[in-house]
PDB file of C-alpha atoms in Angstrom:
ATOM      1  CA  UNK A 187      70.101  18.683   0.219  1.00 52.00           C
ATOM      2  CA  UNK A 188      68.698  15.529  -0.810  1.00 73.00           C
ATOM      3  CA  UNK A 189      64.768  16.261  -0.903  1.00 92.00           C
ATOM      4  CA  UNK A 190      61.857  17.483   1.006  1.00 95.00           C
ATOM      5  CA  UNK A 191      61.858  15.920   4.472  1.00 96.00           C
ATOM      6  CA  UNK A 192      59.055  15.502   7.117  1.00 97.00           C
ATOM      7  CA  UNK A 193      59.361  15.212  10.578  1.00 97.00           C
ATOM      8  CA  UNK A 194      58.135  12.697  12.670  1.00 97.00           C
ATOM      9  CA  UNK A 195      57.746   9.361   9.874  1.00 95.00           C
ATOM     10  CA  UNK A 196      55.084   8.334  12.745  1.00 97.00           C
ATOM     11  CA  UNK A 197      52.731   9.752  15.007  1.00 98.00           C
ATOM     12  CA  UNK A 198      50.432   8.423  17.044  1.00 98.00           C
ATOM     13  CA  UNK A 199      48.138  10.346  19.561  1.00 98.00           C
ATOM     14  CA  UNK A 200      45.162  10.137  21.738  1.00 98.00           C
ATOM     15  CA  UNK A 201      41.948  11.823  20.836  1.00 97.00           C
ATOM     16  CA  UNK A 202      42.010  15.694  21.409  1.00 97.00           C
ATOM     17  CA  UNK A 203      45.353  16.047  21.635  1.00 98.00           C
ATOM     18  CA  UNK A 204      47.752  18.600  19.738  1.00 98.00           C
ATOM     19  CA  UNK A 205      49.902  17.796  17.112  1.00 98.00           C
ATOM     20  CA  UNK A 206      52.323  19.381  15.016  1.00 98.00           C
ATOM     21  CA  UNK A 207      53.853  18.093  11.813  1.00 98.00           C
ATOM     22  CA  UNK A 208      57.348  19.738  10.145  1.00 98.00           C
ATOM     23  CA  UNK A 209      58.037  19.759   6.465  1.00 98.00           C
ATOM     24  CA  UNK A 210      61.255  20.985   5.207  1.00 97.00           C
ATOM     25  CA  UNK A 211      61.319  21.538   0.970  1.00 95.00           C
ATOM     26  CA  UNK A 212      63.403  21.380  -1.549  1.00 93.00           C
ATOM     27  CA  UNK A 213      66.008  24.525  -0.267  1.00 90.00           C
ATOM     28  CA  UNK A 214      65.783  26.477  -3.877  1.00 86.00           C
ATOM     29  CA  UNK A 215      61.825  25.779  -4.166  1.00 90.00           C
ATOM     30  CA  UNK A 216      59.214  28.397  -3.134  1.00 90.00           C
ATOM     31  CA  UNK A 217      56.455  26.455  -3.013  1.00 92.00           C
ATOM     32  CA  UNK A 218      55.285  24.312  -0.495  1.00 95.00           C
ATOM     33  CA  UNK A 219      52.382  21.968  -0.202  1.00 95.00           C
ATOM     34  CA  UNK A 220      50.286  20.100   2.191  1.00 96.00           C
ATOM     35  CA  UNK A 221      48.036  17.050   0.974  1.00 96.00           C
ATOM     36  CA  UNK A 222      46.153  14.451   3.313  1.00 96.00           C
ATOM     37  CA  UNK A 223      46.028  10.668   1.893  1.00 96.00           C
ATOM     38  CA  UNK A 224      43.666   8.057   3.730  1.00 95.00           C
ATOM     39  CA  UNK A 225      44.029   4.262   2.818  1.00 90.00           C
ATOM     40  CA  UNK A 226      43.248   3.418  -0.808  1.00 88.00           C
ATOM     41  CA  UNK A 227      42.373   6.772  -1.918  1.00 92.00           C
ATOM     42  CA  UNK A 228      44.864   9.424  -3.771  1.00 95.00           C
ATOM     43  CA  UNK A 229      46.231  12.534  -2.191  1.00 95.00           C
ATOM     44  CA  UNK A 230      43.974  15.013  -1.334  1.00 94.00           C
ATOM     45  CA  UNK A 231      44.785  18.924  -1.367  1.00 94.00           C
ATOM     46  CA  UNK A 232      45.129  20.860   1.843  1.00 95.00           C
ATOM     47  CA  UNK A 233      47.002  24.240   1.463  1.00 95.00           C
ATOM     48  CA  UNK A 234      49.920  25.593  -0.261  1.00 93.00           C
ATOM     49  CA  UNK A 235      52.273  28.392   0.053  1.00 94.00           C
ATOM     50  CA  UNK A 236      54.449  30.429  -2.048  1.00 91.00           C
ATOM     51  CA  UNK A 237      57.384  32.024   0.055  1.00 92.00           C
ATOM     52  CA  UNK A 238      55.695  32.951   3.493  1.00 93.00           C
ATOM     53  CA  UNK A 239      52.587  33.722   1.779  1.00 93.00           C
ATOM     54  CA  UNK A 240      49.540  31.071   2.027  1.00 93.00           C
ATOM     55  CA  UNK A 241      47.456  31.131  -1.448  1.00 91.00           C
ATOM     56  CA  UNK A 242      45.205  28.649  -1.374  1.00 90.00           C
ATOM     57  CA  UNK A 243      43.568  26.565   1.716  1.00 91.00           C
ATOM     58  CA  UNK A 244      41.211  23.737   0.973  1.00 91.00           C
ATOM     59  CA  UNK A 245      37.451  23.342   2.511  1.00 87.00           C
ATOM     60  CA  UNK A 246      38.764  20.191   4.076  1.00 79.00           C
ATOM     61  CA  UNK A 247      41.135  22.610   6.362  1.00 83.00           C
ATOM     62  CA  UNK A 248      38.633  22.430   9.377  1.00 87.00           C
ATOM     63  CA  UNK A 249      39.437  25.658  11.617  1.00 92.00           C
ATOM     64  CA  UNK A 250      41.315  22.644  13.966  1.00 95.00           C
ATOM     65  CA  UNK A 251      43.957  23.210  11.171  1.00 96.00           C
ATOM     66  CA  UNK A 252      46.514  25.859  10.708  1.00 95.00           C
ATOM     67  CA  UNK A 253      49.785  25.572   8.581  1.00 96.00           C
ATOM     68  CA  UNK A 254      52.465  28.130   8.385  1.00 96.00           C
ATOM     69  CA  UNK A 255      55.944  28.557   6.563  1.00 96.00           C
ATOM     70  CA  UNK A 256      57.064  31.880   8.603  1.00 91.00           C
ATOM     71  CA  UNK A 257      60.393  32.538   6.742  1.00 86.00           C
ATOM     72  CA  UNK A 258      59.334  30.909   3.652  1.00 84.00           C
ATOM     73  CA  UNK A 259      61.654  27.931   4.190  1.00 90.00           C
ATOM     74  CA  UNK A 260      60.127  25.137   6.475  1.00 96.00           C
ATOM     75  CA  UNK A 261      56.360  24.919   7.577  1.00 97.00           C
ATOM     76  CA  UNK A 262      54.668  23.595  10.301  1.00 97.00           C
ATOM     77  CA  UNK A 263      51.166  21.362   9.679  1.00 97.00           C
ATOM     78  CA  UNK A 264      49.363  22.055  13.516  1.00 97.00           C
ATOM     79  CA  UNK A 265      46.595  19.773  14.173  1.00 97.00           C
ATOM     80  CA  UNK A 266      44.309  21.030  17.249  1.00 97.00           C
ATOM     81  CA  UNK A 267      41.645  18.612  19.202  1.00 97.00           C
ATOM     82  CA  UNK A 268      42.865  15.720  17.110  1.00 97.00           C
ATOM     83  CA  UNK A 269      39.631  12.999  15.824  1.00 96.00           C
ATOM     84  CA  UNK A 270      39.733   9.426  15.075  1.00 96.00           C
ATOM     85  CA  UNK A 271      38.889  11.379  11.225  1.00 95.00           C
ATOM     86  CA  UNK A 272      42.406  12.656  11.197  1.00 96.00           C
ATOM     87  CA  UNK A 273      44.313   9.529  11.107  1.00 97.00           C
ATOM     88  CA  UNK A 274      45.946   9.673   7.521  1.00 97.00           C
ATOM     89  CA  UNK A 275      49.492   9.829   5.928  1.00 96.00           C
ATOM     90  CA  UNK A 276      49.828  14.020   5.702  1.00 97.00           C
ATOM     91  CA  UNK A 277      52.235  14.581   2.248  1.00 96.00           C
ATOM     92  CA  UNK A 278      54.294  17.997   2.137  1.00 97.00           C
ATOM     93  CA  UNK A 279      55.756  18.856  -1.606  1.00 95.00           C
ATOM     94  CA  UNK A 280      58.238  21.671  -2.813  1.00 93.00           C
ATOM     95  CA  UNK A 281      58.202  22.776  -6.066  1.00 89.00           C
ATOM     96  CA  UNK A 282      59.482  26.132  -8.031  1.00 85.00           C
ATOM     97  CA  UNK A 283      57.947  28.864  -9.241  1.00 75.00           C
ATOM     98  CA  UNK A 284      59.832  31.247 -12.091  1.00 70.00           C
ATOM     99  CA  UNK A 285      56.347  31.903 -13.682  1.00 61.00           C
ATOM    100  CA  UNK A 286      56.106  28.605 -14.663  1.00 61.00           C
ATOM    101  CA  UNK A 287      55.647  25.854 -12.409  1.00 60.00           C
ATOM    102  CA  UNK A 288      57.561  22.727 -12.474  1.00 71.00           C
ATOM    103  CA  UNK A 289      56.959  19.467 -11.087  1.00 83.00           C
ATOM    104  CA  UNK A 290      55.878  18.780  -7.554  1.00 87.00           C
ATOM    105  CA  UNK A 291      58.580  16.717  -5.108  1.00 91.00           C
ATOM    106  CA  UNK A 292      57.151  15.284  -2.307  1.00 93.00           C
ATOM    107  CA  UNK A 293      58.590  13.768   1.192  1.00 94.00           C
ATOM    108  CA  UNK A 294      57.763  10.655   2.630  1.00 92.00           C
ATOM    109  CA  UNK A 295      54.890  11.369   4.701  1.00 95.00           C
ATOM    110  CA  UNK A 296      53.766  11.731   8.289  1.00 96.00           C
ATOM    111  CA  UNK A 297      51.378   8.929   8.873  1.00 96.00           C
ATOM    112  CA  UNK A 298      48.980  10.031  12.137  1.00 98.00           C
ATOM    113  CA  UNK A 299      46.875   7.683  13.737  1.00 98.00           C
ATOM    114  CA  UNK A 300      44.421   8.572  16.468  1.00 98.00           C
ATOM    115  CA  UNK A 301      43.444   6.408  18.966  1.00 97.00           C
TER     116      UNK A 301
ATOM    117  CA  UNK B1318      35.055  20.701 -11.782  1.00 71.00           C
ATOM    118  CA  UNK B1319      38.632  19.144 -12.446  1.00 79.00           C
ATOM    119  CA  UNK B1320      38.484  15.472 -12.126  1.00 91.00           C
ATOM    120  CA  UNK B1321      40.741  12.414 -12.454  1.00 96.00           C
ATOM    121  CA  UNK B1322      39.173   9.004 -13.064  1.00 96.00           C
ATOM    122  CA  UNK B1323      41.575   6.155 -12.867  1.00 97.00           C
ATOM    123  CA  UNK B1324      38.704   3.162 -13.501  1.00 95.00           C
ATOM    124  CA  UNK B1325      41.737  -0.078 -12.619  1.00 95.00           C
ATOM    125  CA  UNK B1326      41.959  -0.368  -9.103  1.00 94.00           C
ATOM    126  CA  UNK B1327      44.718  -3.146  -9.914  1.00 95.00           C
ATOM    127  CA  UNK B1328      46.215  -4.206 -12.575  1.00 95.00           C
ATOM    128  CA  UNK B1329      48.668  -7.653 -13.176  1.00 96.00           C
ATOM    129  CA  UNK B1330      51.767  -7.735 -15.287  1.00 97.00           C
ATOM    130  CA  UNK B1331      54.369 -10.077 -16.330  1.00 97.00           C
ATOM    131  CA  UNK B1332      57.559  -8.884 -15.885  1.00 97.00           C
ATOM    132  CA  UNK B1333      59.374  -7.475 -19.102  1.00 97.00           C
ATOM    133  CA  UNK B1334      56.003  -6.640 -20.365  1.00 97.00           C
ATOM    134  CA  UNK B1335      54.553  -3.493 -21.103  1.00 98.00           C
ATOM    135  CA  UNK B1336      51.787  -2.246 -19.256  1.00 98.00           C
ATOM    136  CA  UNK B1337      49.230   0.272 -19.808  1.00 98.00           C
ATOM    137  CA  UNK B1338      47.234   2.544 -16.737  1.00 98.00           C
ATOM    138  CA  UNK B1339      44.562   4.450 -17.958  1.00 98.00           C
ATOM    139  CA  UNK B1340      43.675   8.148 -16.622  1.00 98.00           C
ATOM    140  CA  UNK B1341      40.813  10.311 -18.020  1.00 97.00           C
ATOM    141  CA  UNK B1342      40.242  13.718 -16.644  1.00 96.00           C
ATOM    142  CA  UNK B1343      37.698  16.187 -16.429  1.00 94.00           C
ATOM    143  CA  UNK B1344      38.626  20.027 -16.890  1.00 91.00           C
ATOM    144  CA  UNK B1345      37.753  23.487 -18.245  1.00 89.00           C
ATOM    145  CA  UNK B1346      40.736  25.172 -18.491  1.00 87.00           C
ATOM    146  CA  UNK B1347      43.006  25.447 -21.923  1.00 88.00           C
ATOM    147  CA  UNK B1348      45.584  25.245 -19.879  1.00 87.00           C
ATOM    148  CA  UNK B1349      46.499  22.466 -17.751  1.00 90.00           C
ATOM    149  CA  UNK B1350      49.274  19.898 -16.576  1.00 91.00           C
ATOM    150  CA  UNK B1351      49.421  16.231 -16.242  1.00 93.00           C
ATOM    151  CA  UNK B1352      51.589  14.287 -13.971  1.00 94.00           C
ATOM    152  CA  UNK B1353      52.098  10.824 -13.057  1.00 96.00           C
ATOM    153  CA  UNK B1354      53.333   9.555  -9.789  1.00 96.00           C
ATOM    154  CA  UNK B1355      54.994   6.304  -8.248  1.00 97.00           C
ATOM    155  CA  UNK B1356      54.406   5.681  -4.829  1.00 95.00           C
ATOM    156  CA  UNK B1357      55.905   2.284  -3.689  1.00 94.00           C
ATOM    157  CA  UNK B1358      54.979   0.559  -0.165  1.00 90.00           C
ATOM    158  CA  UNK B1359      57.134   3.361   1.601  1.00 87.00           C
ATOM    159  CA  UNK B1360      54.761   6.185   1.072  1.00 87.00           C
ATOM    160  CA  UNK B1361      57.094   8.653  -0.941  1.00 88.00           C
ATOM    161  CA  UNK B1362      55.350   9.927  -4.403  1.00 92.00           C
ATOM    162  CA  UNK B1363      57.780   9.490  -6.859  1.00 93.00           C
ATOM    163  CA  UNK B1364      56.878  11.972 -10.007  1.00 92.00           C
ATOM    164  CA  UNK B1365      57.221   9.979 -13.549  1.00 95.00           C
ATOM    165  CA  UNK B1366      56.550  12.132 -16.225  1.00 94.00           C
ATOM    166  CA  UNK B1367      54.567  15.521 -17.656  1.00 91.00           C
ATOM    167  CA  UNK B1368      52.362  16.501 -20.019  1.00 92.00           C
ATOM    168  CA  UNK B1369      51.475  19.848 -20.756  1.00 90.00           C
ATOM    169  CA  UNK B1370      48.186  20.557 -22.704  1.00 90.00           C
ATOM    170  CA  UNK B1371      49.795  22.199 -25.491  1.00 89.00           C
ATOM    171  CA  UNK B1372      52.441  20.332 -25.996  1.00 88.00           C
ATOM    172  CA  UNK B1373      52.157  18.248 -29.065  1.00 86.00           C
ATOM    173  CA  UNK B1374      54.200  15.270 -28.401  1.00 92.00           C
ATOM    174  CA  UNK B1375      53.468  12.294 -26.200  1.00 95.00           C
ATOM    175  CA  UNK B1376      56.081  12.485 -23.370  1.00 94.00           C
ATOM    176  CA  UNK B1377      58.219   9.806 -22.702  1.00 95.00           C
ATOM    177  CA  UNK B1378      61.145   9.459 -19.623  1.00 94.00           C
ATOM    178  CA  UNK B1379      63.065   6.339 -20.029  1.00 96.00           C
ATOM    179  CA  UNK B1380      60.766   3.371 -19.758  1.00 97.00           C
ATOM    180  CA  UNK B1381      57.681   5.615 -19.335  1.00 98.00           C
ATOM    181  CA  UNK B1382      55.459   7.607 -21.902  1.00 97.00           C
ATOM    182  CA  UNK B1383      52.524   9.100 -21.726  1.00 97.00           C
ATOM    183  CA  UNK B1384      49.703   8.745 -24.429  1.00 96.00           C
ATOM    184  CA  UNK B1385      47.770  11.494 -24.297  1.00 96.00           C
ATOM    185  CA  UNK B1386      44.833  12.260 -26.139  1.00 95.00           C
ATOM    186  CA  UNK B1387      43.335  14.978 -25.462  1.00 94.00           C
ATOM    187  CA  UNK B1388      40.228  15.285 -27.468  1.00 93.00           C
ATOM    188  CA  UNK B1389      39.276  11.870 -24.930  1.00 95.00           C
ATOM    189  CA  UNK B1390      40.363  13.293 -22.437  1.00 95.00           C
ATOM    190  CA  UNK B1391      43.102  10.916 -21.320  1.00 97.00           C
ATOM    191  CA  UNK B1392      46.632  10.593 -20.567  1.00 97.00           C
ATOM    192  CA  UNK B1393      47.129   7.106 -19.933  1.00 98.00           C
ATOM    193  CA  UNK B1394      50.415   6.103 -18.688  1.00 98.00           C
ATOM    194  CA  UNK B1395      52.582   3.167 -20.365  1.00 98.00           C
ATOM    195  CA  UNK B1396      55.655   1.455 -18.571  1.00 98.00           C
ATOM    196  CA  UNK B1397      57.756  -0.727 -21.115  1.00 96.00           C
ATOM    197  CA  UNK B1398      59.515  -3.749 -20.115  1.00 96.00           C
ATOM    198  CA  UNK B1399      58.205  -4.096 -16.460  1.00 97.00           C
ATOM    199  CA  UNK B1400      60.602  -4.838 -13.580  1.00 97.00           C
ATOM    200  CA  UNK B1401      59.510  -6.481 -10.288  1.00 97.00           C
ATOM    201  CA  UNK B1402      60.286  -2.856  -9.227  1.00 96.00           C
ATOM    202  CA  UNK B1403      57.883  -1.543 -10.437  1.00 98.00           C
ATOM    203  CA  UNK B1404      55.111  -3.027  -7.990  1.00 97.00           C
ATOM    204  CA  UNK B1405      53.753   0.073  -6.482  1.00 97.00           C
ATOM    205  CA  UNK B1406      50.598   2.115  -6.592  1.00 97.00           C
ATOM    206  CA  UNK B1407      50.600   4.783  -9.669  1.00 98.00           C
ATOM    207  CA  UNK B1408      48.357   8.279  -9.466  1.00 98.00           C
ATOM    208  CA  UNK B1409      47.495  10.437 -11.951  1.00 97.00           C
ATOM    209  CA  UNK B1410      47.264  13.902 -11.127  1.00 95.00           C
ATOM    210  CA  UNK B1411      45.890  17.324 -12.488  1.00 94.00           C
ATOM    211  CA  UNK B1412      47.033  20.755 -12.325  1.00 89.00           C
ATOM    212  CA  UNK B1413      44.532  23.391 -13.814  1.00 78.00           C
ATOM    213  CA  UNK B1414      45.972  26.240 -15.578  1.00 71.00           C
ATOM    214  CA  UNK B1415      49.613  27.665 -15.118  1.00 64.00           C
ATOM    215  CA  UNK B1416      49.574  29.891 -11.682  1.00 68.00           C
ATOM    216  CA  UNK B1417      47.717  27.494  -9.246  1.00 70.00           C
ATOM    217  CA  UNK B1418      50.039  24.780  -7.870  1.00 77.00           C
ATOM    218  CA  UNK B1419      47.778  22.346  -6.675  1.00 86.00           C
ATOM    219  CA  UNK B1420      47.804  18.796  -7.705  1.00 91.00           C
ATOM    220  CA  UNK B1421      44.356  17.190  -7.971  1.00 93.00           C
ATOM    221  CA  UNK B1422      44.959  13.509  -8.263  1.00 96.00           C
ATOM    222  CA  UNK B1423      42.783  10.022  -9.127  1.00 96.00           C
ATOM    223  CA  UNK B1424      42.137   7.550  -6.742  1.00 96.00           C
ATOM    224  CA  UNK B1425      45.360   5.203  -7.791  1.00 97.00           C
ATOM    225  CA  UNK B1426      46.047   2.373  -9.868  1.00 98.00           C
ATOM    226  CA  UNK B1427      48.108  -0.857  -7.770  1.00 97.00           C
ATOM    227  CA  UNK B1428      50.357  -2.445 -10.133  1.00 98.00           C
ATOM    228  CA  UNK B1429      51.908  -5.730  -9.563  1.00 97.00           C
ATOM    229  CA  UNK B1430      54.503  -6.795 -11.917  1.00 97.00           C
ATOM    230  CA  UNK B1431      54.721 -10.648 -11.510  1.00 96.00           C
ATOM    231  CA  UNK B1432      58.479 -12.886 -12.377  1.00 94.00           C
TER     232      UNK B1432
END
């Protein structure tokens, strides 16, 4: 296990279309998060999960979005009626919690662009 | 709110010479985290270094260290002896108390480190 890994690198769609983004963490880390990054401007927060459990979900999760981690291991980042708003890079990071959190690691990105 | 102002939208450096990237941040809790990350032309965030609000040292890793002062409100990152490596785009980021994971990061700082 080298790191947290997303899956596709790329993804380009038309408007209103479905899509469906994979992150796989750390293997030993039980928390998982989603962050959106547009050009020039830093990661934003989007959700995260500890185990299976979601704990937190951002106001800029539209009801279009829905993430999910059903065996606590990898999650899914679903996408519904895509807009030309969505196109950004979407980040997934693993870190651990042992009541005390540690540093985040994050995967290279899924970079979405709607046309 | 928690807030992260990063006021150098890019900065210039001669290589082998130390830079500074400033970070101030805006927060409530006691209890709080700060992180830097690397994120170089290929999208991955790289984490640098930690500082925890109660610790009482300035944390260093290798080349970086963080100066944080906390009565200002900062935690301004310092790279040592640049290397034309180190050309990338550095965010500071915020985590607000101990339980929540969730990063809350400034808008970036590009660094170019020039031979």
């Amino acid at each position: 296990d080298t790191g947290v890994s997303q899956d596709p690198r790329h993804k380009i769609t038309k408007r209103g279309q479905n899509v469906t983004f994979r992150c796989d963490p750390i293997s030993e880390h039980n928390r998982l998060y989603w962050y959106r990054q547009t050009l020039g401007q830093g990661p934003e927060f989007l959700t995260y999960f500890q185990n299976e459990a979601q704990l937190e979900k951002s106001r800029l999760l539209s009801d279009r979005f829905s993430a999910e981690r059903p065996k606590g291991s990898f999650s899914t980042l679903e996408i519904q009626r895509t807009e030309q708003g969505d196109s950004a890079m979407y980040l997934c990071a693993s870190s651990s919690w042992t009541g005390k959190n540690t540093e985040a690691f994050f995967g290279q990105g899924t970079r979405l662009t709607v046309v | 709110a928690q807030k992260i102002t990063q006021t150098q939208p890019g900065m210039f450096v001669q290589e082998k010479e130390a830079v500074t990237l400033d970070c101030t941040y805006d927060t409530s809790d006691q209890s709080y985290g700060l992180f830097w990350y690397k994120q170089p032309s290929s999208g991955e965030m790289i984490f640098l270094i930690y500082q925890g609000s109660y610790d009482e040292q300035n944390a260093t890793e290798g080349r970086y260290s963080l100066n944080f002062q906390k009565a200002r409100k900062s935690a301004n990152l310092v790279i040592s002896a640049s290397q034309l490596g180190d050309s990338a785009m550095y965010f500071c980021a915020m985590r607000e108390g101990t339980m929540r994971g969730k990063l809350i990061f400034g808008q970036g700082t590009e660094l170019s480190v020039k031979p």
